[in-house]
């Protein structure tokens, strides 16, 4: 059964150049993101089969596989909309005010997200997220796709720190990729995500 589907890119693959190469965007979306979608669907099927057989011998691997693939799908879906050919600059309005309130300044927030993204040990993501229990913005450093993040936090802006995200264009210089990302950051999308997250009551 197909539960999860690959979203269309909101722009043509080459639209983010020169900051983000069309070759990477196409591969990243059509191959990597697609694999997470398939993995999440396949794992749900495998879990259904395990329940049917009453055989949970593989429950540890399947549980991890589901978290990994679902989180990969979610983060990439956010990531594509977080970028725009018309991006860059800074947010305004309520998002800008909230960033000042929780981080002191836009520059301080940007420095923290940049540090979290560029210093991931192994593979992961940097993220600006809404934390609904404390009702505040936070920066998270995510391991793989599914680790090291608060259980109920809502990612608003995510930067892919996996080598597949930048290596073809930026080689080993991850800092240049993160610097380039800020030139295409879609603050309108982040602001819309922020408004939706903040007006949703805390799930706890
Ligand atoms: Mn990726």
mmCIF file of C-alpha atoms and ligand atoms in Angstrom:
data_model
loop_
_atom_site.group_PDB
_atom_site.id
_atom_site.type_symbol
_atom_site.label_atom_id
_atom_site.label_comp_id
_atom_site.label_asym_id
_atom_site.label_seq_id
_atom_site.Cartn_x
_atom_site.Cartn_y
_atom_site.Cartn_z
ATOM 1 C CA UNK A 1 0.000 0.000 0.000
ATOM 2 C CA UNK A 2 1.303 3.466 -0.868
ATOM 3 C CA UNK A 3 0.981 5.698 2.175
ATOM 4 C CA UNK A 4 3.789 8.148 1.427
ATOM 5 C CA UNK A 5 4.403 9.806 -1.935
ATOM 6 C CA UNK A 6 7.270 11.862 -3.348
ATOM 7 C CA UNK A 7 6.242 15.525 -3.645
ATOM 8 C CA UNK A 8 7.038 17.403 -6.844
ATOM 9 C CA UNK A 9 9.854 19.929 -6.641
ATOM 10 C CA UNK A 10 8.367 23.447 -6.424
ATOM 11 C CA UNK A 11 10.833 24.633 -9.143
ATOM 12 C CA UNK A 12 12.875 23.144 -11.970
ATOM 13 C CA UNK A 13 16.053 21.387 -10.746
ATOM 14 C CA UNK A 14 18.333 24.069 -12.180
ATOM 15 C CA UNK A 15 16.354 26.975 -10.751
ATOM 16 C CA UNK A 16 18.535 27.317 -7.642
ATOM 17 C CA UNK A 17 21.802 27.742 -9.561
ATOM 18 C CA UNK A 18 24.438 28.964 -9.094
ATOM 19 C CA UNK A 19 23.935 28.361 -5.378
ATOM 20 C CA UNK A 20 22.717 24.775 -5.710
ATOM 21 C CA UNK A 21 23.454 22.782 -8.838
ATOM 22 C CA UNK A 22 20.627 21.319 -10.872
ATOM 23 C CA UNK A 23 22.458 18.001 -11.092
ATOM 24 C CA UNK A 24 22.483 17.655 -7.306
ATOM 25 C CA UNK A 25 18.872 18.788 -6.930
ATOM 26 C CA UNK A 26 17.678 16.259 -9.530
ATOM 27 C CA UNK A 27 19.642 13.349 -8.037
ATOM 28 C CA UNK A 28 18.852 14.377 -4.498
ATOM 29 C CA UNK A 29 15.111 14.559 -5.144
ATOM 30 C CA UNK A 30 14.601 11.809 -7.744
ATOM 31 C CA UNK A 31 16.908 9.226 -6.174
ATOM 32 C CA UNK A 32 17.655 9.971 -2.520
ATOM 33 C CA UNK A 33 14.323 11.412 -1.421
ATOM 34 C CA UNK A 34 12.467 8.833 -3.522
ATOM 35 C CA UNK A 35 14.358 6.074 -1.706
ATOM 36 C CA UNK A 36 13.167 7.361 1.683
ATOM 37 C CA UNK A 37 9.565 7.406 0.461
ATOM 38 C CA UNK A 38 9.873 3.840 -0.821
ATOM 39 C CA UNK A 39 11.641 2.755 2.357
ATOM 40 C CA UNK A 40 8.874 4.132 4.571
ATOM 41 C CA UNK A 41 6.168 2.401 2.516
ATOM 42 C CA UNK A 42 8.125 -0.877 2.334
ATOM 43 C CA UNK A 43 8.727 -0.847 6.076
ATOM 44 C CA UNK A 44 5.029 -0.364 6.803
ATOM 45 C CA UNK A 45 4.354 -3.403 4.584
ATOM 46 C CA UNK A 46 6.997 -5.423 6.411
ATOM 47 C CA UNK A 47 5.505 -4.454 9.777
ATOM 48 C CA UNK A 48 2.036 -5.500 8.592
ATOM 49 C CA UNK A 49 3.451 -8.857 7.463
ATOM 50 C CA UNK A 50 5.179 -9.294 10.830
ATOM 51 C CA UNK A 51 1.912 -8.684 12.663
ATOM 52 C CA UNK A 52 0.097 -11.118 10.421
ATOM 53 C CA UNK A 53 2.664 -13.851 11.067
ATOM 54 C CA UNK A 54 3.033 -12.955 14.712
ATOM 55 C CA UNK A 55 6.775 -12.871 14.053
ATOM 56 C CA UNK A 56 8.500 -9.865 15.551
ATOM 57 C CA UNK A 57 12.056 -11.192 15.277
ATOM 58 C CA UNK A 58 12.975 -8.169 13.115
ATOM 59 C CA UNK A 59 11.163 -5.562 15.203
ATOM 60 C CA UNK A 60 14.324 -3.642 16.152
ATOM 61 C CA UNK A 61 15.507 -3.273 12.564
ATOM 62 C CA UNK A 62 12.024 -2.476 11.282
ATOM 63 C CA UNK A 63 11.397 0.141 13.959
ATOM 64 C CA UNK A 64 14.663 1.880 13.141
ATOM 65 C CA UNK A 65 14.001 1.597 9.419
ATOM 66 C CA UNK A 66 10.599 3.218 9.766
ATOM 67 C CA UNK A 67 11.912 6.136 11.843
ATOM 68 C CA UNK A 68 14.847 6.632 9.432
ATOM 69 C CA UNK A 69 12.837 6.570 6.209
ATOM 70 C CA UNK A 70 9.817 8.499 7.455
ATOM 71 C CA UNK A 71 12.022 11.210 8.972
ATOM 72 C CA UNK A 72 14.078 11.336 5.758
ATOM 73 C CA UNK A 73 10.886 11.851 3.774
ATOM 74 C CA UNK A 74 9.611 14.567 6.133
ATOM 75 C CA UNK A 75 12.898 16.490 6.301
ATOM 76 C CA UNK A 76 13.443 16.451 2.529
ATOM 77 C CA UNK A 77 9.840 17.550 1.911
ATOM 78 C CA UNK A 78 10.489 20.582 4.130
ATOM 79 C CA UNK A 79 13.956 21.141 2.643
ATOM 80 C CA UNK A 80 12.704 21.600 -0.957
ATOM 81 C CA UNK A 81 10.172 24.235 0.047
ATOM 82 C CA UNK A 82 12.732 25.939 2.298
ATOM 83 C CA UNK A 83 14.620 26.995 -0.835
ATOM 84 C CA UNK A 84 13.574 29.360 -3.629
ATOM 85 C CA UNK A 85 15.205 31.022 -6.643
ATOM 86 C CA UNK A 86 13.857 34.244 -5.081
ATOM 87 C CA UNK A 87 15.193 33.387 -1.621
ATOM 88 C CA UNK A 88 17.872 34.911 0.545
ATOM 89 C CA UNK A 89 17.793 38.014 2.681
ATOM 90 C CA UNK A 90 16.089 37.965 6.052
ATOM 91 C CA UNK A 91 12.619 37.273 7.384
ATOM 92 C CA UNK A 92 10.373 40.095 8.532
ATOM 93 C CA UNK A 93 7.219 40.366 10.620
ATOM 94 C CA UNK A 94 6.446 37.944 13.449
ATOM 95 C CA UNK A 95 9.143 35.449 12.501
ATOM 96 C CA UNK A 96 11.817 38.132 12.603
ATOM 97 C CA UNK A 97 10.513 39.318 15.988
ATOM 98 C CA UNK A 98 10.493 35.752 17.360
ATOM 99 C CA UNK A 99 14.054 35.138 16.159
ATOM 100 C CA UNK A 100 15.169 38.308 17.960
ATOM 101 C CA UNK A 101 13.278 37.231 21.094
ATOM 102 C CA UNK A 102 14.678 33.677 21.317
ATOM 103 C CA UNK A 103 18.169 34.142 19.877
ATOM 104 C CA UNK A 104 18.967 37.809 20.425
ATOM 105 C CA UNK A 105 19.366 38.579 16.725
ATOM 106 C CA UNK A 106 19.063 37.112 13.247
ATOM 107 C CA UNK A 107 22.856 36.917 13.030
ATOM 108 C CA UNK A 108 23.056 34.910 16.266
ATOM 109 C CA UNK A 109 20.388 32.457 15.068
ATOM 110 C CA UNK A 110 22.083 32.109 11.704
ATOM 111 C CA UNK A 111 25.456 31.492 13.363
ATOM 112 C CA UNK A 112 23.968 28.765 15.578
ATOM 113 C CA UNK A 113 22.191 27.002 12.687
ATOM 114 C CA UNK A 114 25.365 27.239 10.599
ATOM 115 C CA UNK A 115 27.485 25.788 13.417
ATOM 116 C CA UNK A 116 24.995 22.981 14.090
ATOM 117 C CA UNK A 117 24.877 22.070 10.381
ATOM 118 C CA UNK A 118 28.565 22.253 9.549
ATOM 119 C CA UNK A 119 29.717 20.379 12.657
ATOM 120 C CA UNK A 120 27.438 17.335 12.445
ATOM 121 C CA UNK A 121 29.604 14.308 13.204
ATOM 122 C CA UNK A 122 28.848 11.848 10.423
ATOM 123 C CA UNK A 123 25.519 12.539 8.759
ATOM 124 C CA UNK A 124 22.612 14.723 9.747
ATOM 125 C CA UNK A 125 20.901 18.082 9.501
ATOM 126 C CA UNK A 126 20.818 21.495 11.122
ATOM 127 C CA UNK A 127 17.353 22.821 11.889
ATOM 128 C CA UNK A 128 15.458 25.831 13.154
ATOM 129 C CA UNK A 129 12.432 24.363 14.903
ATOM 130 C CA UNK A 130 9.372 25.298 16.939
ATOM 131 C CA UNK A 131 9.306 23.666 20.370
ATOM 132 C CA UNK A 132 5.626 23.550 21.395
ATOM 133 C CA UNK A 133 6.028 22.645 25.084
ATOM 134 C CA UNK A 134 8.140 25.679 25.968
ATOM 135 C CA UNK A 135 6.529 27.663 23.122
ATOM 136 C CA UNK A 136 9.812 28.833 21.650
ATOM 137 C CA UNK A 137 12.129 28.582 18.672
ATOM 138 C CA UNK A 138 15.143 26.293 19.073
ATOM 139 C CA UNK A 139 18.062 25.120 16.925
ATOM 140 C CA UNK A 140 18.596 21.389 16.646
ATOM 141 C CA UNK A 141 21.426 19.214 15.310
ATOM 142 C CA UNK A 142 19.784 16.088 13.922
ATOM 143 C CA UNK A 143 21.708 12.791 13.564
ATOM 144 C CA UNK A 144 20.885 10.725 10.465
ATOM 145 C CA UNK A 145 17.283 11.860 9.923
ATOM 146 C CA UNK A 146 15.688 10.785 13.175
ATOM 147 C CA UNK A 147 18.061 11.298 16.092
ATOM 148 C CA UNK A 148 18.938 14.017 18.570
ATOM 149 C CA UNK A 149 15.768 16.095 18.119
ATOM 150 C CA UNK A 150 13.072 16.833 20.659
ATOM 151 C CA UNK A 151 10.124 14.462 20.394
ATOM 152 C CA UNK A 152 7.529 17.112 19.613
ATOM 153 C CA UNK A 153 9.581 19.798 17.892
ATOM 154 C CA UNK A 154 8.384 20.973 14.485
ATOM 155 C CA UNK A 155 11.138 21.623 11.921
ATOM 156 C CA UNK A 156 10.690 24.969 10.177
ATOM 157 C CA UNK A 157 13.982 25.374 8.304
ATOM 158 C CA UNK A 158 16.304 22.434 7.663
ATOM 159 C CA UNK A 159 19.728 22.229 6.021
ATOM 160 C CA UNK A 160 20.880 18.868 4.710
ATOM 161 C CA UNK A 161 24.391 18.076 5.950
ATOM 162 C CA UNK A 162 24.714 14.670 4.255
ATOM 163 C CA UNK A 163 27.513 14.479 1.678
ATOM 164 C CA UNK A 164 24.977 13.598 -1.036
ATOM 165 C CA UNK A 165 23.496 17.058 -0.487
ATOM 166 C CA UNK A 166 26.588 19.026 -1.514
ATOM 167 C CA UNK A 167 29.622 16.966 -2.484
ATOM 168 C CA UNK A 168 29.240 17.142 -6.286
ATOM 169 C CA UNK A 169 29.361 20.946 -6.090
ATOM 170 C CA UNK A 170 31.185 21.858 -2.894
ATOM 171 C CA UNK A 171 33.429 18.790 -2.424
ATOM 172 C CA UNK A 172 34.645 18.612 1.181
ATOM 173 C CA UNK A 173 33.920 22.270 1.996
ATOM 174 C CA UNK A 174 30.601 21.915 3.784
ATOM 175 C CA UNK A 175 30.816 25.490 5.081
ATOM 176 C CA UNK A 176 30.517 26.801 1.497
ATOM 177 C CA UNK A 177 27.353 24.764 0.955
ATOM 178 C CA UNK A 178 25.761 26.175 4.107
ATOM 179 C CA UNK A 179 26.813 29.692 3.106
ATOM 180 C CA UNK A 180 25.211 29.160 -0.314
ATOM 181 C CA UNK A 181 22.027 27.813 1.291
ATOM 182 C CA UNK A 182 21.410 31.136 3.018
ATOM 183 C CA UNK A 183 21.325 32.817 -0.414
ATOM 184 C CA UNK A 184 18.331 30.689 -1.421
ATOM 185 C CA UNK A 185 16.576 30.377 1.958
ATOM 186 C CA UNK A 186 12.839 30.822 1.439
ATOM 187 C CA UNK A 187 11.821 32.895 4.459
ATOM 188 C CA UNK A 188 8.219 33.129 3.259
ATOM 189 C CA UNK A 189 7.954 29.357 3.553
ATOM 190 C CA UNK A 190 9.650 29.357 6.964
ATOM 191 C CA UNK A 191 7.310 32.130 8.162
ATOM 192 C CA UNK A 192 4.244 30.178 6.987
ATOM 193 C CA UNK A 193 5.499 27.064 8.800
ATOM 194 C CA UNK A 194 6.182 29.146 11.910
ATOM 195 C CA UNK A 195 2.691 30.674 11.883
ATOM 196 C CA UNK A 196 1.067 27.245 11.469
ATOM 197 C CA UNK A 197 3.188 25.632 14.205
ATOM 198 C CA UNK A 198 2.727 28.444 16.688
ATOM 199 C CA UNK A 199 -1.050 28.530 16.366
ATOM 200 C CA UNK A 200 -1.351 24.761 16.853
ATOM 201 C CA UNK A 201 -2.037 23.919 20.510
ATOM 202 C CA UNK A 202 0.681 21.952 22.326
ATOM 203 C CA UNK A 203 0.117 18.205 21.928
ATOM 204 C CA UNK A 204 1.110 17.629 25.573
HETATM 205 MN MN1 LIG B 1 19.417 14.525 1.554
#
